[in-house]
GROMACS .gro file of N, CA and C in nm:
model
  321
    1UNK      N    1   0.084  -0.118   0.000
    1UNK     CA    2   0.000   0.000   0.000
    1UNK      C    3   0.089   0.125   0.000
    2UNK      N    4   0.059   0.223  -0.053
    2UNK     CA    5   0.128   0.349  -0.114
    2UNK      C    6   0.107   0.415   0.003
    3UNK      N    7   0.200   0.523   0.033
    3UNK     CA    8   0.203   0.600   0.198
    3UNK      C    9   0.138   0.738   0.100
    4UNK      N   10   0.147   0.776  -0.051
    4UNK     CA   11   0.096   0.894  -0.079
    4UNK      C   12  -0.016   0.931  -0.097
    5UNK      N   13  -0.047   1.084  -0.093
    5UNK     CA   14  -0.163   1.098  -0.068
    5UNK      C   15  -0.276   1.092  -0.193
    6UNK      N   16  -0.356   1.078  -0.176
    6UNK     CA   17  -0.475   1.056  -0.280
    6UNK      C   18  -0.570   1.170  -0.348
    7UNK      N   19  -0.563   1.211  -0.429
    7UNK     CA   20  -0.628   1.384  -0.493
    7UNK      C   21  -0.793   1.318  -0.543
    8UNK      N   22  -0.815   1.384  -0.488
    8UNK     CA   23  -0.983   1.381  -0.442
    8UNK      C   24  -1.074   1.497  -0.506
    9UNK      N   25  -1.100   1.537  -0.638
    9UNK     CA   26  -1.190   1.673  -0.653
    9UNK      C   27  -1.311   1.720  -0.598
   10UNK      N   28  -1.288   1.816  -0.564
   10UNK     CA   29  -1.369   1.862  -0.448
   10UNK      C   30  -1.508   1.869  -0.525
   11UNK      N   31  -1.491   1.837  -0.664
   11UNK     CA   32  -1.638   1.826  -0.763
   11UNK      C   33  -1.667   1.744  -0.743
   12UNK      N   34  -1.636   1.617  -0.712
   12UNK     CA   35  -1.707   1.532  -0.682
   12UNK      C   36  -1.711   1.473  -0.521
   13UNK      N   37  -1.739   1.535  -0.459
   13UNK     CA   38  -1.793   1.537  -0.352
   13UNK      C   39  -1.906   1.535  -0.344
   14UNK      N   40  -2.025   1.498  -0.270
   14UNK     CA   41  -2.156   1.477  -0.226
   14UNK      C   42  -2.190   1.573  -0.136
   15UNK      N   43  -2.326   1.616  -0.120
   15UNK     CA   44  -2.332   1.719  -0.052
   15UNK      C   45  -2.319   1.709   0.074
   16UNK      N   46  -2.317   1.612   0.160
   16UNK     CA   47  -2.265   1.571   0.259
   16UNK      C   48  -2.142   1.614   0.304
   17UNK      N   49  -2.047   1.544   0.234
   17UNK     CA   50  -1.916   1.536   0.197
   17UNK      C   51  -1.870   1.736   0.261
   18UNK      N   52  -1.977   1.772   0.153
   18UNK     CA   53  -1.886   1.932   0.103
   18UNK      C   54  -1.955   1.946   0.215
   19UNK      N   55  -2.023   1.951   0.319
   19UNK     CA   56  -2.067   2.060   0.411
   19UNK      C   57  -2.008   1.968   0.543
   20UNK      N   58  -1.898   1.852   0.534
   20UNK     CA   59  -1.866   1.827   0.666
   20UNK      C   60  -1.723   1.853   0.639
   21UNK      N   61  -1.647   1.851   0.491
   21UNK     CA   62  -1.537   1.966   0.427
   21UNK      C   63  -1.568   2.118   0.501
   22UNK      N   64  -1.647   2.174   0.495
   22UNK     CA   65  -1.704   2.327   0.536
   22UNK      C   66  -1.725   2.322   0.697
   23UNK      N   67  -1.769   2.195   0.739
   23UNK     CA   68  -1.739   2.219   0.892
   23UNK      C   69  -1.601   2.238   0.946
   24UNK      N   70  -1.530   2.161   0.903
   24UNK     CA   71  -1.382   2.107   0.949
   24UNK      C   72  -1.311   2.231   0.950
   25UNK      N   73  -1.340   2.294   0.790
   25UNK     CA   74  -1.243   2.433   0.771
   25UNK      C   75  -1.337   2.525   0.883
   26UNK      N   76  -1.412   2.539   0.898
   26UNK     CA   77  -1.435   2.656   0.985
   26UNK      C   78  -1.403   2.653   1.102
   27UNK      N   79  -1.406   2.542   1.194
   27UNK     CA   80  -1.396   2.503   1.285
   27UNK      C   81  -1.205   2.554   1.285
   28UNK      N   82  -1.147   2.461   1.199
   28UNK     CA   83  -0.986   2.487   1.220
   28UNK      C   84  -0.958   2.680   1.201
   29UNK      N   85  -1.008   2.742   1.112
   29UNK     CA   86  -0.992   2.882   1.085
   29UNK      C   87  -1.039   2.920   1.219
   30UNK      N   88  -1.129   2.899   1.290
   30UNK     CA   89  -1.166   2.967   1.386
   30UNK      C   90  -1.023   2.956   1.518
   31UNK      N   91  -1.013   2.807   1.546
   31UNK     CA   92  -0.871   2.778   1.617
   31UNK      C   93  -0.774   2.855   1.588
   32UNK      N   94  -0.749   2.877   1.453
   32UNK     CA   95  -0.632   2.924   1.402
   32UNK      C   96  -0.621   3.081   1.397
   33UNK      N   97  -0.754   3.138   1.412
   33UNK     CA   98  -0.762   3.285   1.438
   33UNK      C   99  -0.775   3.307   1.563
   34UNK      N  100  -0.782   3.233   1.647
   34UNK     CA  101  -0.796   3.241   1.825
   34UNK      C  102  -0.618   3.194   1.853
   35UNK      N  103  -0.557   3.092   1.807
   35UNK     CA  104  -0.450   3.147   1.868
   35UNK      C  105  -0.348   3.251   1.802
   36UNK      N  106  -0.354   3.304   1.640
   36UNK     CA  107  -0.277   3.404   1.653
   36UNK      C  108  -0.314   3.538   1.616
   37UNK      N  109  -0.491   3.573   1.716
   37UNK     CA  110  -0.535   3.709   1.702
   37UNK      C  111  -0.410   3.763   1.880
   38UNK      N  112  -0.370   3.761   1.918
   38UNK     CA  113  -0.331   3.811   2.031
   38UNK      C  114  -0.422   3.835   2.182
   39UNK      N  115  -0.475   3.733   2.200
   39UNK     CA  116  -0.594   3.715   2.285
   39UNK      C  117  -0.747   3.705   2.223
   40UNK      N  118  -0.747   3.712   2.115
   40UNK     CA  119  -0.925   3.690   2.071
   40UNK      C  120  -0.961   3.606   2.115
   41UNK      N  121  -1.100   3.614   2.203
   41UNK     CA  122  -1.180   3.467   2.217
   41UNK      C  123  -1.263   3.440   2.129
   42UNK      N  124  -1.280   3.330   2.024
   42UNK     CA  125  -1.418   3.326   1.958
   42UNK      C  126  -1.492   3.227   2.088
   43UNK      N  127  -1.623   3.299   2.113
   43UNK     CA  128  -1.722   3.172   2.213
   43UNK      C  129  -1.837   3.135   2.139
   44UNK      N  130  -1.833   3.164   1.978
   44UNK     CA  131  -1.968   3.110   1.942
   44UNK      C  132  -1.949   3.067   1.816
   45UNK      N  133  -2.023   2.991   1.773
   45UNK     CA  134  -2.040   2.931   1.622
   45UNK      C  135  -2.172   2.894   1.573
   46UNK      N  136  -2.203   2.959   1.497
   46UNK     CA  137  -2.373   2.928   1.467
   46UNK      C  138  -2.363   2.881   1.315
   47UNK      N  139  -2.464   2.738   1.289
   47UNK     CA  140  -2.440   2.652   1.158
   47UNK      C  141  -2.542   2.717   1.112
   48UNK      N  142  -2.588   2.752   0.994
   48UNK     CA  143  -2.722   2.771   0.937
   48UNK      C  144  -2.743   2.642   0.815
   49UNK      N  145  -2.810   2.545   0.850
   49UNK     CA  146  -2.874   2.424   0.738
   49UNK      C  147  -2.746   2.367   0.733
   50UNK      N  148  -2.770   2.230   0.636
   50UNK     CA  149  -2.675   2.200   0.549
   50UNK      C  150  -2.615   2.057   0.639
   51UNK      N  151  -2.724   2.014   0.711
   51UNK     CA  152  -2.766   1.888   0.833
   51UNK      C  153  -2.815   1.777   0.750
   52UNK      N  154  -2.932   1.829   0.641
   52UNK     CA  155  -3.018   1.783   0.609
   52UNK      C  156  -2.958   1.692   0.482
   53UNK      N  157  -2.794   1.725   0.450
   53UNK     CA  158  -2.738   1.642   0.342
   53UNK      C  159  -2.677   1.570   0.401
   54UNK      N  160  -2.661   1.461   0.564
   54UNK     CA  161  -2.605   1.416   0.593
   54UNK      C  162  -2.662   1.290   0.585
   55UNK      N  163  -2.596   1.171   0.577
   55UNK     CA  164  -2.667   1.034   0.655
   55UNK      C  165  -2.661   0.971   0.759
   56UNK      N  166  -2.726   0.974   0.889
   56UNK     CA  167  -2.791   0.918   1.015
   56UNK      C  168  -2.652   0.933   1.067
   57UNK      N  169  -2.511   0.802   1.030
   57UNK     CA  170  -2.414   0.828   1.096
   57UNK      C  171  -2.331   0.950   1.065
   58UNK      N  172  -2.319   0.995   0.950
   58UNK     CA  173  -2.282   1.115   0.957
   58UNK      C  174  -2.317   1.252   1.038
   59UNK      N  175  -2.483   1.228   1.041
   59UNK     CA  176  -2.545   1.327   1.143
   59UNK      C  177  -2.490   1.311   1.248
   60UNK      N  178  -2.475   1.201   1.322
   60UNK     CA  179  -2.419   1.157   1.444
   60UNK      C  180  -2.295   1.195   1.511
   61UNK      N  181  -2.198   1.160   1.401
   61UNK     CA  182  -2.081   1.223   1.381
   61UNK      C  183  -2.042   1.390   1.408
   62UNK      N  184  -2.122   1.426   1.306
   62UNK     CA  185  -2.112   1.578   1.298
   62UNK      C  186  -2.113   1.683   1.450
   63UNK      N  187  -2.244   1.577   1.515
   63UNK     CA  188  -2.319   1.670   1.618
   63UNK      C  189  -2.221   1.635   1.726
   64UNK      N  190  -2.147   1.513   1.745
   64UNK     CA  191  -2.080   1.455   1.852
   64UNK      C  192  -1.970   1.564   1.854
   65UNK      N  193  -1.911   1.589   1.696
   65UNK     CA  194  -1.803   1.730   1.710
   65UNK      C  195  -1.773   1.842   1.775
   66UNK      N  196  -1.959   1.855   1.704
   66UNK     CA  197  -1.977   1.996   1.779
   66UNK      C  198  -2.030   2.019   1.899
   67UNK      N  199  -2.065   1.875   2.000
   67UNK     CA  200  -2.066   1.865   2.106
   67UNK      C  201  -1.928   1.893   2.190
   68UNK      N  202  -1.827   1.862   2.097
   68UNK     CA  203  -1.729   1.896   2.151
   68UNK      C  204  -1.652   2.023   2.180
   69UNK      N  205  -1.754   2.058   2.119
   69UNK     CA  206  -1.646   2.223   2.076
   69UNK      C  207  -1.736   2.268   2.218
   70UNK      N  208  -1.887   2.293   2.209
   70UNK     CA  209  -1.944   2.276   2.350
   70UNK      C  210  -1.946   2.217   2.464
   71UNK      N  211  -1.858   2.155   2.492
   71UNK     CA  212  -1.750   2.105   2.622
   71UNK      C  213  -1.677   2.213   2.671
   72UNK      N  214  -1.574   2.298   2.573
   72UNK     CA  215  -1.467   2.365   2.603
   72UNK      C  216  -1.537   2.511   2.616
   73UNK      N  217  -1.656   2.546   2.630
   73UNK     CA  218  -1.729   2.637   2.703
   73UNK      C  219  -1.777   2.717   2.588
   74UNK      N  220  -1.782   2.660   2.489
   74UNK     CA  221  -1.782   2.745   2.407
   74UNK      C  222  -1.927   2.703   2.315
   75UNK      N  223  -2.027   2.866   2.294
   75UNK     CA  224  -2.190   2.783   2.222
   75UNK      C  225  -2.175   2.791   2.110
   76UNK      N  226  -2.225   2.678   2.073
   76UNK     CA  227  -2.267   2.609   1.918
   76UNK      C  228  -2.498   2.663   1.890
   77UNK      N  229  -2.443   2.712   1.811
   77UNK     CA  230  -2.602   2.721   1.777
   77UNK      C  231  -2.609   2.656   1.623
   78UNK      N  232  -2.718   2.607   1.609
   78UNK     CA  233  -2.738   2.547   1.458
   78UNK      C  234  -2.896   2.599   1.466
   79UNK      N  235  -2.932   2.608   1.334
   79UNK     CA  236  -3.063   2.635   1.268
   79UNK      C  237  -3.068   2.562   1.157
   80UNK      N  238  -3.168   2.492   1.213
   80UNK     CA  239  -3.188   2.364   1.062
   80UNK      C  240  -3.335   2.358   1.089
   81UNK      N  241  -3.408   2.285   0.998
   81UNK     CA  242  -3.524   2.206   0.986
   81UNK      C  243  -3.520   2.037   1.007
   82UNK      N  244  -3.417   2.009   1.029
   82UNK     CA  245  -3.358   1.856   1.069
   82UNK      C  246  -3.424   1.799   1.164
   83UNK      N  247  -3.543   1.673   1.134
   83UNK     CA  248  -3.616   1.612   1.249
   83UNK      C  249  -3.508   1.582   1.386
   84UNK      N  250  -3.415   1.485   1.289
   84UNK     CA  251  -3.326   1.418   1.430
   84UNK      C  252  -3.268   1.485   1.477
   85UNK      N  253  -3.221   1.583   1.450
   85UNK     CA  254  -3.142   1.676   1.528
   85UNK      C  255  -3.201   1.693   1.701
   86UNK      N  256  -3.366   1.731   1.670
   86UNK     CA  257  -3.436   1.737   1.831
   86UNK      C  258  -3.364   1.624   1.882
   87UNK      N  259  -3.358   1.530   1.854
   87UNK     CA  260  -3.360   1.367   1.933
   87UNK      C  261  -3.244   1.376   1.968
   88UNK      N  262  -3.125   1.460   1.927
   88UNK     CA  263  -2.988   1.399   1.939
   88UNK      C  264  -2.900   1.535   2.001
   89UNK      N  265  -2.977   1.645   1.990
   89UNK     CA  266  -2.935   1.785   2.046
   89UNK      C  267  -2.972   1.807   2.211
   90UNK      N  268  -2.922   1.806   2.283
   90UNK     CA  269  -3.000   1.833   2.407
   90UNK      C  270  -3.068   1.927   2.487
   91UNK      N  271  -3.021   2.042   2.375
   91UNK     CA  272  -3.147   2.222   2.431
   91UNK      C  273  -3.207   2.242   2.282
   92UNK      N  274  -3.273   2.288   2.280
   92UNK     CA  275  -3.347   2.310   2.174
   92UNK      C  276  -3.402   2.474   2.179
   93UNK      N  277  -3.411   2.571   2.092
   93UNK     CA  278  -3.486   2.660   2.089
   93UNK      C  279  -3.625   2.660   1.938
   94UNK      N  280  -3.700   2.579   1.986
   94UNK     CA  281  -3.770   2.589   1.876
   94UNK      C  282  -3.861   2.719   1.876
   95UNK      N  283  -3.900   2.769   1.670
   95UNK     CA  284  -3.960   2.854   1.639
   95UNK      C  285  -4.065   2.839   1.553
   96UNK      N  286  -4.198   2.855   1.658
   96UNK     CA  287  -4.343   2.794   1.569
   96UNK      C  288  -4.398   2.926   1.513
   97UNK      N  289  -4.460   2.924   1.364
   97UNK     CA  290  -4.548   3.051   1.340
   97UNK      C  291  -4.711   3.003   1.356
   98UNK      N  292  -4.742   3.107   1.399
   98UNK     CA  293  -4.926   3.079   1.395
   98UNK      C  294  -4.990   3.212   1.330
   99UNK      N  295  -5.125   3.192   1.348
   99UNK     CA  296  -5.216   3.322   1.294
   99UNK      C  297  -5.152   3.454   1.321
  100UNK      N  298  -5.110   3.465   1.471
  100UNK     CA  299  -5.064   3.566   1.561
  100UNK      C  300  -4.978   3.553   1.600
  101UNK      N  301  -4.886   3.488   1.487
  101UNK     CA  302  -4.722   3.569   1.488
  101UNK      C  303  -4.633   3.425   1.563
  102UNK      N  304  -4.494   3.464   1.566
  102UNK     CA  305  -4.427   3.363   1.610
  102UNK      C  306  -4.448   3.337   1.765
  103UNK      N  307  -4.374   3.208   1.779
  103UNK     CA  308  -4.386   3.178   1.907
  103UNK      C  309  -4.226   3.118   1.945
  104UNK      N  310  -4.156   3.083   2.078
  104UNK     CA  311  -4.068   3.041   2.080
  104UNK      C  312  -4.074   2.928   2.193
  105UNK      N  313  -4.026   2.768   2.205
  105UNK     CA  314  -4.028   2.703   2.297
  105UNK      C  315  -3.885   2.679   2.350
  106UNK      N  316  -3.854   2.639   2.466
  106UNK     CA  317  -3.737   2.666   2.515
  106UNK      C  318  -3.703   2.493   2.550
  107UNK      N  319  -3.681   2.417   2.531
  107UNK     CA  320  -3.664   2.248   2.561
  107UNK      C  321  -3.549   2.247   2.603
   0.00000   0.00000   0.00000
């Protein structure tokens, strides 16, 4: 087996693929601008979508990450429409609309 590395086009990637590519880099840019801004703290990261191209273990995967990053004190917010996410997230801020306007539940 060959020790070199393998070139992979990022065109053919799955949409999966490209948005857990797009987690990884943000996640590392963010590290990488926290240790050489000269004290910057980043304490937040908010995902918008892009859950919904994952599969079950990948979802799993993903969220366990960013459970991690929420260990080290630091909040993760995501906004998706993703059923499992409720099941596998442990606070929730859900946002219902009705006749008379939004509503917000706090789980």
């Amino acid at each position: 087996m060959s020790s070199q590395a393998v070139r992979y086009s990022v065109r053919n990637l799955s949409g999966g693929e490209k948005f857990l590519v797009s987690l990884a880099l943000s996640m590392g840019l963010s590290a990488a601008a926290q240790s050489h801004s000269g004290g910057v703290s980043i304490d937040a990261m908010f995902i918008d979508e892009g859950f919904g191209s994952l599969d079950p273990q990948s979802l799993r995967e993903a969220v366990d990450v960013l459970c991690s990053i929420k260990d080290s004190r630091r909040t993760v917010g995501i906004i998706s429409h993703v059923k499992e996410l409720k099941e596998i997230i442990p606070g929730c801020i859900a946002v219902s609309k009705d006749s008379s306007g939004s509503r917000l539940s706090v789980t």
